[in-house]
C-alpha positions in Angstrom: 0.0 64.5 -44.1 1.4 66.6 -41.2 0.8 69.7 -43.3 -2.8 68.6 -44.0 -3.6 68.2 -40.3 -1.3 71.0 -39.1 1.0 68.7 -37.1 4.6 69.0 -36.3 6.8 66.4 -38.0 10.5 65.7 -38.2 12.6 63.2 -40.2 15.9 61.7 -39.2 18.9 60.3 -41.2 21.2 58.1 -39.1 24.8 58.1 -40.1 26.3 54.6 -40.1 23.0 53.1 -39.0 23.5 49.4 -39.7 26.8 49.0 -37.7 25.0 50.3 -34.6 22.9 47.1 -34.3 24.4 44.0 -32.9 24.4 40.8 -34.9 22.0 38.1 -33.5 23.6 35.2 -35.2 27.2 34.0 -35.4 28.8 35.3 -38.6 32.4 34.6 -39.6 34.2 36.4 -42.5 37.4 35.4 -44.3 40.1 38.0 -44.4 40.3 40.1 -47.5 43.2 39.4 -49.9 46.5 41.0 -48.7 45.6 40.9 -45.0 47.8 38.5 -43.1 47.4 37.5 -39.4 49.7 35.0 -37.7 47.6 32.0 -36.6 50.0 29.1 -36.4 49.3 28.0 -39.9 45.5 28.1 -39.6 43.4 30.3 -41.8 42.2 33.3 -39.9 38.6 34.5 -39.9 36.8 37.4 -38.3 33.7 37.0 -36.0 31.3 39.9 -36.5 30.0 41.7 -33.4 28.1 44.5 -35.3 26.2 44.6 -38.6 27.9 45.5 -41.9 26.2 47.1 -44.9 25.5 44.4 -47.4 24.7 41.6 -45.0 21.5 39.7 -45.7 19.9 40.6 -42.3 21.5 44.0 -41.7 18.4 46.0 -42.6 16.1 43.9 -40.4 18.5 43.9 -37.5 18.8 47.7 -37.7 15.0 48.1 -37.8 14.6 45.9 -34.7 17.3 48.0 -32.9 15.6 51.3 -33.9 12.1 50.1 -33.1 13.1 49.0 -29.6 14.8 52.4 -28.9 11.9 54.4 -30.2 9.5 52.3 -28.1 11.6 52.9 -25.0 11.4 56.7 -25.6 7.6 56.5 -25.7 7.0 56.6 -29.5 4.3 54.4 -31.0 4.3 52.9 -34.5 1.5 54.1 -36.8 -0.7 51.1 -37.8 -1.3 52.3 -41.4 2.4 53.1 -42.1 4.9 51.2 -40.1 7.7 53.6 -41.0 5.9 56.4 -39.2 6.3 56.8 -35.4 4.3 59.2 -33.2 4.6 60.4 -29.7 1.6 61.9 -27.9 1.9 64.9 -25.7 
């Protein structure tokens, strides 16, 4: 489309995108087999602070994080294709 209308366009691939967004709900994970942590006889769990690939809401949380950042930079979402962002000027 940018070629058709003679517009400049760029695409971006984010490395480790999902872990950059914070988790909005409380999620606990059990430790993988073979990992031992001393907890006075209690079973240890991990509380997530950031997203992990494979979580049910990871994609949605990353999209919200990305959208907020692009909006702060002055980009506006295209109404006909929500994956396209544009910045005037």
